[in-house]
Tab-separated table of C-alpha atoms in Angstrom:
chain	number	residue	atom	x	y	z
J	24	MET	CA	-0.023	-0.068	0.080
J	25	ALA	CA	1.329	3.375	-0.868
J	26	THR	CA	2.020	5.909	1.865
J	27	THR	CA	0.804	9.561	2.304
J	28	SER	CA	1.818	12.379	4.333
J	29	TYR	CA	-0.079	13.476	7.473
J	30	LEU	CA	-2.942	16.011	6.794
J	31	ASP	CA	-4.161	17.915	9.615
J	32	LEU	CA	-7.883	17.244	9.148
J	33	ASN	CA	-9.008	17.126	12.669
J	34	ARG	CA	-9.655	20.833	12.982
J	35	CYS	CA	-12.891	20.458	11.096
J	36	SER	CA	-15.862	19.535	13.247
J	37	ARG	CA	-18.507	19.758	10.531
J	38	PRO	CA	-19.280	17.009	8.051
J	39	LEU	CA	-18.949	17.779	4.381
J	40	PRO	CA	-22.062	18.748	2.449
J	41	PRO	CA	-23.552	16.250	0.022
J	42	SER	CA	-21.912	17.863	-2.919
J	43	LEU	CA	-18.253	17.108	-2.939
J	44	SER	CA	-17.064	19.274	-5.837
J	45	SER	CA	-14.047	20.376	-4.056
J	46	LEU	CA	-12.682	20.627	-0.520
J	47	SER	CA	-13.561	24.383	-0.201
J	48	ALA	CA	-16.921	23.487	1.170
J	49	CYS	CA	-15.074	23.264	4.507
J	50	PRO	CA	-13.992	26.701	5.452
J	51	CYS	CA	-11.504	25.598	8.063
J	52	ARG	CA	-9.663	23.256	5.735
J	53	PRO	CA	-6.111	24.191	4.888
J	54	SER	CA	-5.058	24.883	1.321
J	55	ALA	CA	-3.978	21.998	-0.793
J	56	VAL	CA	-0.347	20.897	-0.611
J	57	THR	CA	1.512	19.925	-3.761
J	58	LEU	CA	2.477	16.236	-3.274
J	59	PRO	CA	3.285	13.304	-5.558
J	60	ARG	CA	0.409	11.165	-6.657
J	61	SER	CA	-0.398	8.554	-4.110
J	62	ARG	CA	-3.268	6.705	-2.628
J	63	ALA	CA	-3.953	5.505	0.928
J	64	LYS	CA	-6.791	4.398	3.075
J	65	LEU	CA	-7.002	5.821	6.574
J	66	GLY	CA	-9.805	4.137	8.643
J	67	GLY	CA	-12.965	5.087	6.546
J	68	LEU	CA	-11.260	7.760	4.524
J	69	ASP	CA	-9.874	7.136	1.026
J	70	PHE	CA	-7.246	9.775	0.051
J	71	SER	CA	-6.242	10.379	-3.525
J	72	ILE	CA	-3.695	13.105	-4.067
J	73	ASP	CA	-2.824	14.323	-7.450
J	74	GLY	CA	-0.516	17.338	-7.646
J	75	THR	CA	-2.397	20.317	-5.993
J	76	ARG	CA	-5.960	18.564	-6.049
J	77	PRO	CA	-6.649	16.274	-3.140
J	78	VAL	CA	-9.864	14.264	-3.451
J	79	VAL	CA	-11.383	12.630	-0.409
J	80	GLY	CA	-13.750	9.646	-0.794
J	81	LEU	CA	-16.030	8.765	2.082
J	82	GLY	CA	-17.568	5.487	3.174
J	83	PRO	CA	-21.387	5.036	3.095
J	84	THR	CA	-21.791	5.867	6.749
J	85	ARG	CA	-18.726	7.813	7.921
J	86	GLY	CA	-17.951	11.455	7.964
J	87	LEU	CA	-14.800	13.220	6.942
J	88	CYS	CA	-13.564	14.656	10.131
J	89	ARG	CA	-12.638	12.177	12.903
J	90	PRO	CA	-11.511	12.894	16.417
J	91	ARG	CA	-7.877	13.571	16.808
J	92	ARG	CA	-6.857	10.275	18.594
J	93	ARG	CA	-8.705	8.022	15.820
J	94	LEU	CA	-6.952	10.006	13.012
J	95	ILE	CA	-3.631	9.768	14.636
J	96	ALA	CA	-4.025	6.060	15.058
J	97	ALA	CA	-5.063	5.670	11.407
J	98	VAL	CA	-2.202	7.666	10.238
J	99	ALA	CA	0.275	5.820	12.309
J	100	ARG	CA	-1.017	2.426	10.893
J	101	ALA	CA	-0.739	3.695	7.378
J	102	ASP	CA	2.625	5.554	7.606
J	103	PRO	CA	4.613	5.011	10.837
J	104	ASP	CA	7.928	6.251	9.442
J	105	HIS	CA	6.622	9.673	8.478
J	106	LEU	CA	4.462	10.214	11.467
J	107	GLY	CA	5.659	13.253	13.299
J	108	ASP	CA	3.021	13.578	16.018
J	109	GLY	CA	4.273	14.097	19.493
J	110	ASN	CA	1.570	11.844	21.046
J	111	ALA	CA	2.557	9.022	18.880
J	112	LYS	CA	6.242	9.489	19.740
J	113	GLN	CA	5.222	9.453	23.407
J	114	VAL	CA	3.390	6.223	22.990
J	115	LEU	CA	6.362	4.680	21.237
J	116	GLY	CA	8.604	5.999	24.093
J	117	VAL	CA	6.228	4.410	26.687
J	118	HIS	CA	6.486	0.965	24.899
J	119	LYS	CA	10.308	1.236	24.743
J	120	GLY	CA	10.385	2.245	28.336
J	121	ARG	CA	8.481	-0.873	29.179
J	122	GLU	CA	10.729	-3.179	27.284
J	123	LEU	CA	13.773	-1.742	28.857
J	124	SER	CA	12.100	-2.161	32.322
J	125	LEU	CA	11.311	-5.810	31.512
J	126	ASN	CA	14.812	-6.421	30.278
J	127	GLU	CA	16.304	-4.703	33.507
J	128	ASP	CA	14.082	-6.924	35.677
J	129	ALA	CA	15.174	-10.081	33.771
J	130	VAL	CA	18.860	-9.128	34.086
J	131	ALA	CA	18.417	-8.392	37.882
J	132	GLU	CA	16.606	-11.792	38.393
J	133	ASN	CA	19.435	-13.636	36.495
J	134	GLN	CA	22.003	-11.823	38.644
J	135	GLU	CA	20.249	-12.531	41.820
J	136	LYS	CA	20.015	-16.249	40.881
J	137	ALA	CA	23.636	-16.324	39.979
J	138	ASN	CA	24.480	-14.725	43.408
J	139	GLN	CA	22.269	-17.178	45.312
J	140	LEU	CA	23.906	-20.058	43.472
J	141	LYS	CA	27.403	-18.797	44.198
J	142	LYS	CA	26.476	-18.411	47.859
J	143	ARG	CA	25.111	-21.889	47.997
J	144	ILE	CA	28.250	-23.357	46.422
J	145	VAL	CA	30.646	-21.460	48.786
J	146	PHE	CA	28.756	-22.278	51.925
J	147	GLY	CA	28.091	-25.783	50.799
J	148	LEU	CA	31.849	-26.533	50.252
J	149	GLY	CA	32.683	-24.860	53.628
J	150	ILE	CA	29.970	-27.061	55.448
J	151	GLY	CA	31.197	-30.155	53.585
J	152	LEU	CA	34.914	-29.642	54.556
J	153	SER	CA	33.953	-28.986	58.247
J	154	ILE	CA	31.678	-31.964	58.404
J	155	GLY	CA	34.446	-34.195	56.968
J	156	ILE	CA	36.835	-32.946	59.743
J	157	VAL	CA	34.244	-33.668	62.378
J	158	VAL	CA	33.538	-37.216	61.093
J	159	LEU	CA	37.273	-38.112	61.124
J	160	ALA	CA	37.590	-36.606	64.643
J	161	GLY	CA	34.678	-38.796	65.987
J	162	GLY	CA	34.038	-39.344	69.790
J	163	TRP	CA	33.004	-36.190	71.750
J	164	VAL	CA	33.714	-33.825	68.767
J	165	PHE	CA	31.248	-35.562	66.531
J	166	THR	CA	28.592	-36.056	69.202
J	167	THR	CA	28.855	-32.422	70.378
J	168	VAL	CA	28.323	-31.114	66.685
J	169	VAL	CA	25.338	-33.497	66.313
J	170	ALA	CA	23.761	-32.347	69.567
J	171	ALA	CA	24.156	-28.677	68.646
J	172	ALA	CA	22.558	-29.492	65.114
J	173	VAL	CA	19.786	-31.362	66.860
J	174	PHE	CA	18.931	-28.400	69.283
J	175	VAL	CA	18.732	-25.860	66.399
J	176	GLY	CA	16.749	-28.338	64.299
J	177	ALA	CA	14.405	-29.007	67.025
J	178	ARG	CA	13.733	-25.238	67.555
J	179	GLU	CA	13.090	-24.841	63.895
J	180	TYR	CA	10.703	-27.820	63.795
J	181	PHE	CA	8.637	-26.434	66.793
J	182	GLU	CA	8.547	-23.061	65.168
J	183	LEU	CA	7.116	-24.689	62.028
J	184	VAL	CA	4.533	-26.360	64.201
J	185	ARG	CA	3.585	-23.001	65.682
J	186	SER	CA	3.216	-21.312	62.129
J	187	ARG	CA	0.006	-20.144	60.836
J	188	GLY	CA	-0.299	-22.731	58.168
J	189	ILE	CA	-0.399	-25.531	60.757
J	190	THR	CA	-1.945	-23.792	63.637
J	191	ALA	CA	-5.066	-23.023	61.485
J	192	GLY	CA	-5.943	-26.775	61.816
J	193	MET	CA	-4.608	-27.733	65.153
J	194	THR	CA	-3.500	-26.530	68.502
J	195	PRO	CA	0.197	-26.250	68.919
J	196	PRO	CA	2.092	-27.276	72.147
J	197	PRO	CA	2.666	-24.522	74.678
J	198	ARG	CA	5.960	-22.692	74.064
J	199	TYR	CA	7.499	-23.850	77.280
J	200	VAL	CA	7.027	-27.543	76.280
J	201	SER	CA	8.608	-26.804	72.945
J	202	ARG	CA	11.783	-25.377	74.540
J	203	VAL	CA	12.048	-28.215	76.910
J	204	CYS	CA	11.733	-30.730	74.125
J	205	SER	CA	14.536	-28.957	72.219
J	206	VAL	CA	16.813	-29.334	75.189
J	207	ILE	CA	15.839	-33.045	75.699
J	208	CYS	CA	16.582	-33.699	71.886
J	209	ALA	CA	20.056	-32.076	72.296
J	210	LEU	CA	20.764	-34.234	75.357
J	211	MET	CA	19.852	-37.500	73.490
J	212	PRO	CA	22.961	-37.816	71.369
J	213	LEU	CA	25.206	-37.165	74.392
J	214	LEU	CA	23.425	-39.958	76.423
J	215	THR	CA	23.744	-42.293	73.367
J	216	LEU	CA	27.482	-41.729	73.386
J	217	TYR	CA	27.783	-42.202	77.214
J	218	ARG	CA	25.415	-45.176	77.653
J	219	GLY	CA	25.536	-46.843	74.170
J	220	GLN	CA	21.620	-46.934	73.826
J	221	ILE	CA	18.819	-44.466	74.094
J	222	ASP	CA	15.672	-46.391	74.489
J	223	VAL	CA	15.170	-45.779	78.151
J	224	SER	CA	15.852	-42.136	77.864
J	225	VAL	CA	13.412	-41.462	74.992
J	226	THR	CA	10.693	-43.394	77.015
J	227	SER	CA	11.316	-41.295	80.156
J	228	ALA	CA	11.428	-38.123	78.086
J	229	ALA	CA	8.090	-38.981	76.313
J	230	PHE	CA	6.429	-39.616	79.687
J	231	LEU	CA	7.651	-36.356	81.046
J	232	VAL	CA	6.351	-34.336	78.045
J	233	ALA	CA	2.934	-36.196	78.249
J	234	MET	CA	2.696	-35.240	81.891
J	235	ALA	CA	3.532	-31.525	81.285
J	236	LEU	CA	0.884	-31.388	78.474
J	237	HIS	CA	-1.778	-32.868	80.724
J	238	LEU	CA	-1.093	-30.535	83.706
J	239	GLN	CA	-1.160	-27.384	81.556
J	240	ARG	CA	-3.968	-24.824	82.008
J	241	GLY	CA	-6.968	-25.153	79.767
J	242	ASN	CA	-7.952	-28.306	77.985
J	243	PRO	CA	-5.002	-30.440	76.530
J	244	ARG	CA	-5.428	-31.450	72.891
J	245	PHE	CA	-4.287	-34.600	71.094
J	246	ALA	CA	-2.707	-32.463	68.375
J	247	GLN	CA	-0.307	-31.031	71.064
J	248	LEU	CA	0.685	-34.513	72.210
J	249	SER	CA	1.156	-35.876	68.742
J	250	SER	CA	3.209	-33.024	67.338
J	251	THR	CA	5.374	-33.038	70.436
J	252	MET	CA	6.061	-36.809	70.411
J	253	PHE	CA	6.957	-36.754	66.756
J	254	GLY	CA	9.304	-33.935	67.522
J	255	LEU	CA	11.140	-36.148	70.065
J	256	PHE	CA	11.228	-39.065	67.605
J	257	TYR	CA	12.067	-36.932	64.451
J	258	CYS	CA	14.555	-34.393	65.897
J	259	GLY	CA	15.977	-36.387	68.885
J	260	TYR	CA	15.866	-40.106	68.534
J	261	LEU	CA	16.533	-40.622	64.834
J	262	PRO	CA	19.731	-38.523	64.747
J	263	CYS	CA	21.157	-40.500	67.667
J	264	PHE	CA	21.794	-43.428	65.216
J	265	TRP	CA	24.514	-41.417	63.624
J	266	VAL	CA	26.280	-41.451	66.950
J	267	LYS	CA	25.767	-45.244	67.316
J	268	LEU	CA	27.068	-45.765	63.721
J	269	ARG	CA	30.155	-43.517	63.876
J	270	CYS	CA	31.139	-44.103	67.561
J	271	GLY	CA	29.412	-47.439	68.322
J	272	LEU	CA	30.786	-49.737	65.602
J	273	ALA	CA	34.412	-49.541	66.690
J	274	ALA	CA	35.468	-52.765	64.841
J	275	PRO	CA	38.645	-51.984	62.875
J	276	ALA	CA	38.382	-51.805	59.095
J	277	LEU	CA	41.427	-54.012	58.540
J	278	ASN	CA	41.437	-54.008	54.673
J	279	THR	CA	41.330	-50.150	54.360
J	280	GLY	CA	44.542	-49.150	52.686
J	281	ILE	CA	44.325	-45.532	53.845
J	282	GLY	CA	44.423	-46.571	57.575
J	283	ALA	CA	47.949	-48.232	57.104
J	284	SER	CA	49.423	-44.773	56.164
J	285	TRP	CA	47.357	-42.643	58.485
J	286	PRO	CA	49.558	-40.618	60.827
J	287	ILE	CA	50.007	-41.775	64.462
J	288	LEU	CA	49.288	-38.471	65.746
J	289	LEU	CA	45.838	-38.499	64.147
J	290	GLY	CA	45.056	-41.886	65.672
J	291	GLY	CA	46.990	-44.325	63.353
J	292	GLN	CA	45.297	-47.381	61.835
J	293	ALA	CA	43.086	-47.739	64.852
J	294	GLN	CA	41.189	-44.557	63.742
J	295	TRP	CA	39.727	-46.305	60.661
J	296	THR	CA	36.890	-48.269	62.044
J	297	VAL	CA	33.862	-49.723	60.380
J	298	GLY	CA	31.727	-46.926	61.905
J	299	LEU	CA	34.110	-44.176	60.372
J	300	VAL	CA	34.135	-45.857	56.871
J	301	ALA	CA	30.236	-46.374	56.909
J	302	THR	CA	29.677	-42.848	57.981
J	303	LEU	CA	31.977	-41.420	55.278
J	304	ILE	CA	30.386	-43.433	52.523
J	305	SER	CA	26.799	-42.681	53.778
J	306	PHE	CA	27.487	-39.012	53.870
J	307	SER	CA	29.191	-38.993	50.510
J	308	SER	CA	26.459	-41.085	48.900
J	309	ILE	CA	23.701	-38.627	50.107
J	310	ILE	CA	25.611	-35.723	48.841
J	311	ALA	CA	25.906	-37.466	45.568
J	312	ALA	CA	22.247	-38.359	45.462
J	313	ASP	CA	21.294	-34.772	45.999
J	314	THR	CA	23.841	-33.463	43.315
J	315	TYR	CA	22.943	-35.916	40.680
J	316	ALA	CA	19.080	-35.544	41.269
J	317	PHE	CA	19.469	-31.805	40.943
J	318	MET	CA	21.575	-32.018	37.763
J	319	GLY	CA	19.324	-34.757	36.245
J	320	GLY	CA	16.148	-32.772	37.108
J	321	LYS	CA	17.455	-29.575	35.414
J	322	ALA	CA	18.746	-31.429	32.361
J	323	PHE	CA	15.946	-34.084	31.711
J	324	GLY	CA	13.177	-33.259	34.223
J	325	ARG	CA	9.668	-33.472	32.898
J	326	THR	CA	7.464	-35.835	34.976
J	327	PRO	CA	6.804	-34.512	38.697
J	328	LEU	CA	7.608	-37.071	41.331
J	329	THR	CA	5.005	-35.962	43.866
J	330	SER	CA	2.799	-32.960	44.847
J	331	VAL	CA	4.611	-32.605	48.171
J	332	SER	CA	7.688	-31.236	46.346
J	333	PRO	CA	6.707	-29.992	42.907
J	334	LYS	CA	10.334	-29.291	41.758
J	335	LYS	CA	11.283	-33.039	42.215
J	336	THR	CA	10.887	-35.166	39.106
J	337	TRP	CA	11.185	-38.956	38.195
J	338	GLU	CA	14.074	-38.092	35.930
J	339	GLY	CA	16.040	-36.443	38.573
J	340	THR	CA	15.246	-39.051	41.007
J	341	ILE	CA	16.500	-41.811	38.772
J	342	ALA	CA	19.695	-39.787	38.128
J	343	GLY	CA	20.119	-39.336	41.892
J	344	LEU	CA	19.741	-43.096	42.419
J	345	CYS	CA	22.381	-43.998	39.793
J	346	GLY	CA	24.770	-41.386	41.185
J	347	CYS	CA	24.286	-42.593	44.846
J	348	ILE	CA	24.873	-46.334	43.846
J	349	ALA	CA	27.951	-45.404	41.765
J	350	THR	CA	29.427	-43.288	44.565
J	351	THR	CA	28.896	-46.063	47.162
J	352	VAL	CA	30.528	-48.710	44.776
J	353	VAL	CA	33.579	-46.567	44.035
J	354	LEU	CA	34.226	-45.555	47.624
J	355	SER	CA	33.694	-49.290	48.796
J	356	LYS	CA	36.535	-50.043	46.331
J	357	ILE	CA	38.754	-47.361	47.833
J	358	PHE	CA	38.102	-48.256	51.414
J	359	CYS	CA	37.784	-51.915	50.727
J	360	TRP	CA	34.475	-51.974	52.769
J	361	PRO	CA	32.176	-53.648	52.325
J	362	LYS	CA	33.893	-56.463	50.507
J	363	SER	CA	30.879	-57.738	48.570
J	364	LEU	CA	29.800	-55.796	45.429
J	365	LEU	CA	26.092	-56.696	46.194
J	366	SER	CA	26.370	-55.423	49.667
J	367	SER	CA	27.861	-52.024	48.339
J	368	ILE	CA	24.961	-51.708	45.859
J	369	ALA	CA	22.366	-52.600	48.501
J	370	PHE	CA	24.057	-49.947	50.847
J	371	GLY	CA	23.800	-47.297	48.340
J	372	ILE	CA	20.092	-47.985	47.458
J	373	LEU	CA	19.283	-47.891	51.172
J	374	ASN	CA	21.092	-44.504	51.580
J	375	PHE	CA	19.231	-43.127	48.592
J	376	PHE	CA	15.741	-44.115	49.701
J	377	GLY	CA	16.477	-42.757	53.216
J	378	SER	CA	17.607	-39.480	51.828
J	379	VAL	CA	14.717	-39.076	49.525
J	380	PHE	CA	11.981	-39.768	52.040
J	381	GLY	CA	13.588	-37.722	54.580
J	382	ASP	CA	13.594	-34.827	52.197
J	383	LEU	CA	10.007	-35.339	51.287
J	384	THR	CA	9.024	-35.642	54.967
J	385	GLU	CA	10.547	-32.176	55.668
J	386	SER	CA	8.985	-30.913	52.553
J	387	MET	CA	5.510	-32.024	53.662
J	388	ILE	CA	6.024	-30.126	57.081
J	389	LYS	CA	7.071	-26.982	55.382
J	390	ARG	CA	4.186	-27.137	52.847
J	391	ASP	CA	1.576	-27.396	55.716
J	392	ALA	CA	3.356	-24.679	57.573
J	393	GLY	CA	3.274	-22.540	54.408
J	394	VAL	CA	6.985	-21.504	54.328
J	395	LYS	CA	9.727	-22.051	51.899
J	396	ASP	CA	12.599	-22.622	54.154
J	397	SER	CA	12.614	-24.083	57.849
J	398	GLY	CA	15.022	-21.070	58.856
J	399	SER	CA	17.470	-18.592	57.723
J	400	LEU	CA	20.645	-19.774	59.634
J	401	ILE	CA	22.727	-20.690	56.632
J	402	PRO	CA	22.902	-18.098	53.794
J	403	GLY	CA	21.675	-19.573	50.489
J	404	HIS	CA	20.508	-22.840	52.190
J	405	GLY	CA	17.989	-21.955	54.667
J	406	GLY	CA	17.794	-23.543	58.101
J	407	ILE	CA	19.438	-26.566	59.595
J	408	LEU	CA	16.388	-28.855	58.781
J	409	ASP	CA	16.709	-27.858	55.061
J	410	ARG	CA	20.288	-29.108	55.077
J	411	VAL	CA	19.944	-32.255	57.277
J	412	ASP	CA	16.621	-33.537	56.165
J	413	SER	CA	18.186	-36.189	53.972
J	414	TYR	CA	20.239	-37.452	56.924
J	415	ILE	CA	17.517	-37.820	59.578
J	416	PHE	CA	16.196	-41.280	58.592
J	417	THR	CA	19.375	-42.460	56.827
J	418	GLY	CA	21.453	-42.885	59.908
J	419	ALA	CA	18.944	-45.372	61.361
J	420	LEU	CA	18.787	-47.193	58.132
J	421	ALA	CA	22.599	-47.436	57.738
J	422	TYR	CA	23.125	-48.498	61.255
J	423	SER	CA	20.552	-51.272	60.989
J	424	PHE	CA	21.974	-52.472	57.749
J	425	VAL	CA	25.604	-52.770	58.997
J	426	LYS	CA	24.661	-54.027	62.400
J	427	THR	CA	22.073	-56.740	61.298
J	428	PHE	CA	22.481	-57.581	57.538
J	429	LEU	CA	26.140	-57.470	57.021
J	430	PRO	CA	27.995	-60.508	58.252
J	431	LEU	CA	31.241	-59.387	60.421
J	432	TYR	CA	30.122	-55.809	59.761
J	433	GLY	CA	31.142	-56.316	56.099
J	434	VAL	CA	34.836	-56.592	56.983
């Protein structure tokens, strides 16, 4: 379609008379402008310009003069390159400003994600190195760190129980009961190291908590009792199995080549026990499962695993399982424990399922609480429960497997 220059026709407010012999019928119309012959349609107007004689054709029901905004819009559609109106330029500027704003928001969001990922990597490496040193030290050092993590995790758990999302459907336990339970949970790993078992202590603690709930003012509720007992089990009893695994299985790992060259000042060959090797392999396989599941989900994730955690996919879960088994088998060859390949594969599968269901359990609690993270203690990672949720059930499964199903502890 040919283009035409803009004619300021909007000043005329009266329609043309029926006889259109010329444009002089409208007294406010400007004189004709000499332009090359061209033809264009603007809305309902048909312009034909030939030299100095402009001719305007009208549709059957439309008048010549239009309101200013409609004429500007029609001219903009017909000839955007020659449009010199200030309002149109302002509109274009607004559109460009919105595009720039969207681009700036996208850049800022990507930069924030990059900073978050960098922070997660830095703090993750620092935590991993520190935990490795603590596991190698064992004894009171390992048990004290576990007790501190249990105390913080128990506080986070009871804060989740008291959040709006959960309290909308239940009555939370009193705050003093929550604090006492957090202290009891922190003492459980220490009692496990001192006594070697925790069953009597857990039973006594549960009885005391039930008494405190029944003697409180007002009417005690079953939701208070159930959430408190689950807190004792989830935050206190289950983590104690890591102490039993690391410090309780003191049988020497005789076939481990690293132990033969281990410095005497750091404990010598006696430092490398079945408990130490099993704990290192379990921790490493859990980290591998999380890493491979994340990478596999990002690259191939299409099918959601469960509604509890929408970001988890079947593809990522399968990648995590393969990575967990591969890491367990490789480390079993390095440490020469367990000796059987079938036992190594079974140990890797057990660690993987313990980590997955521990993660899903904590996700279920957070979903009901209506929060994204259990806390903000670790920058880029959230709270303690967000980092140790994969380890809570795994310690009990690993200890039971080594203690019960591996003949001679797998040596």
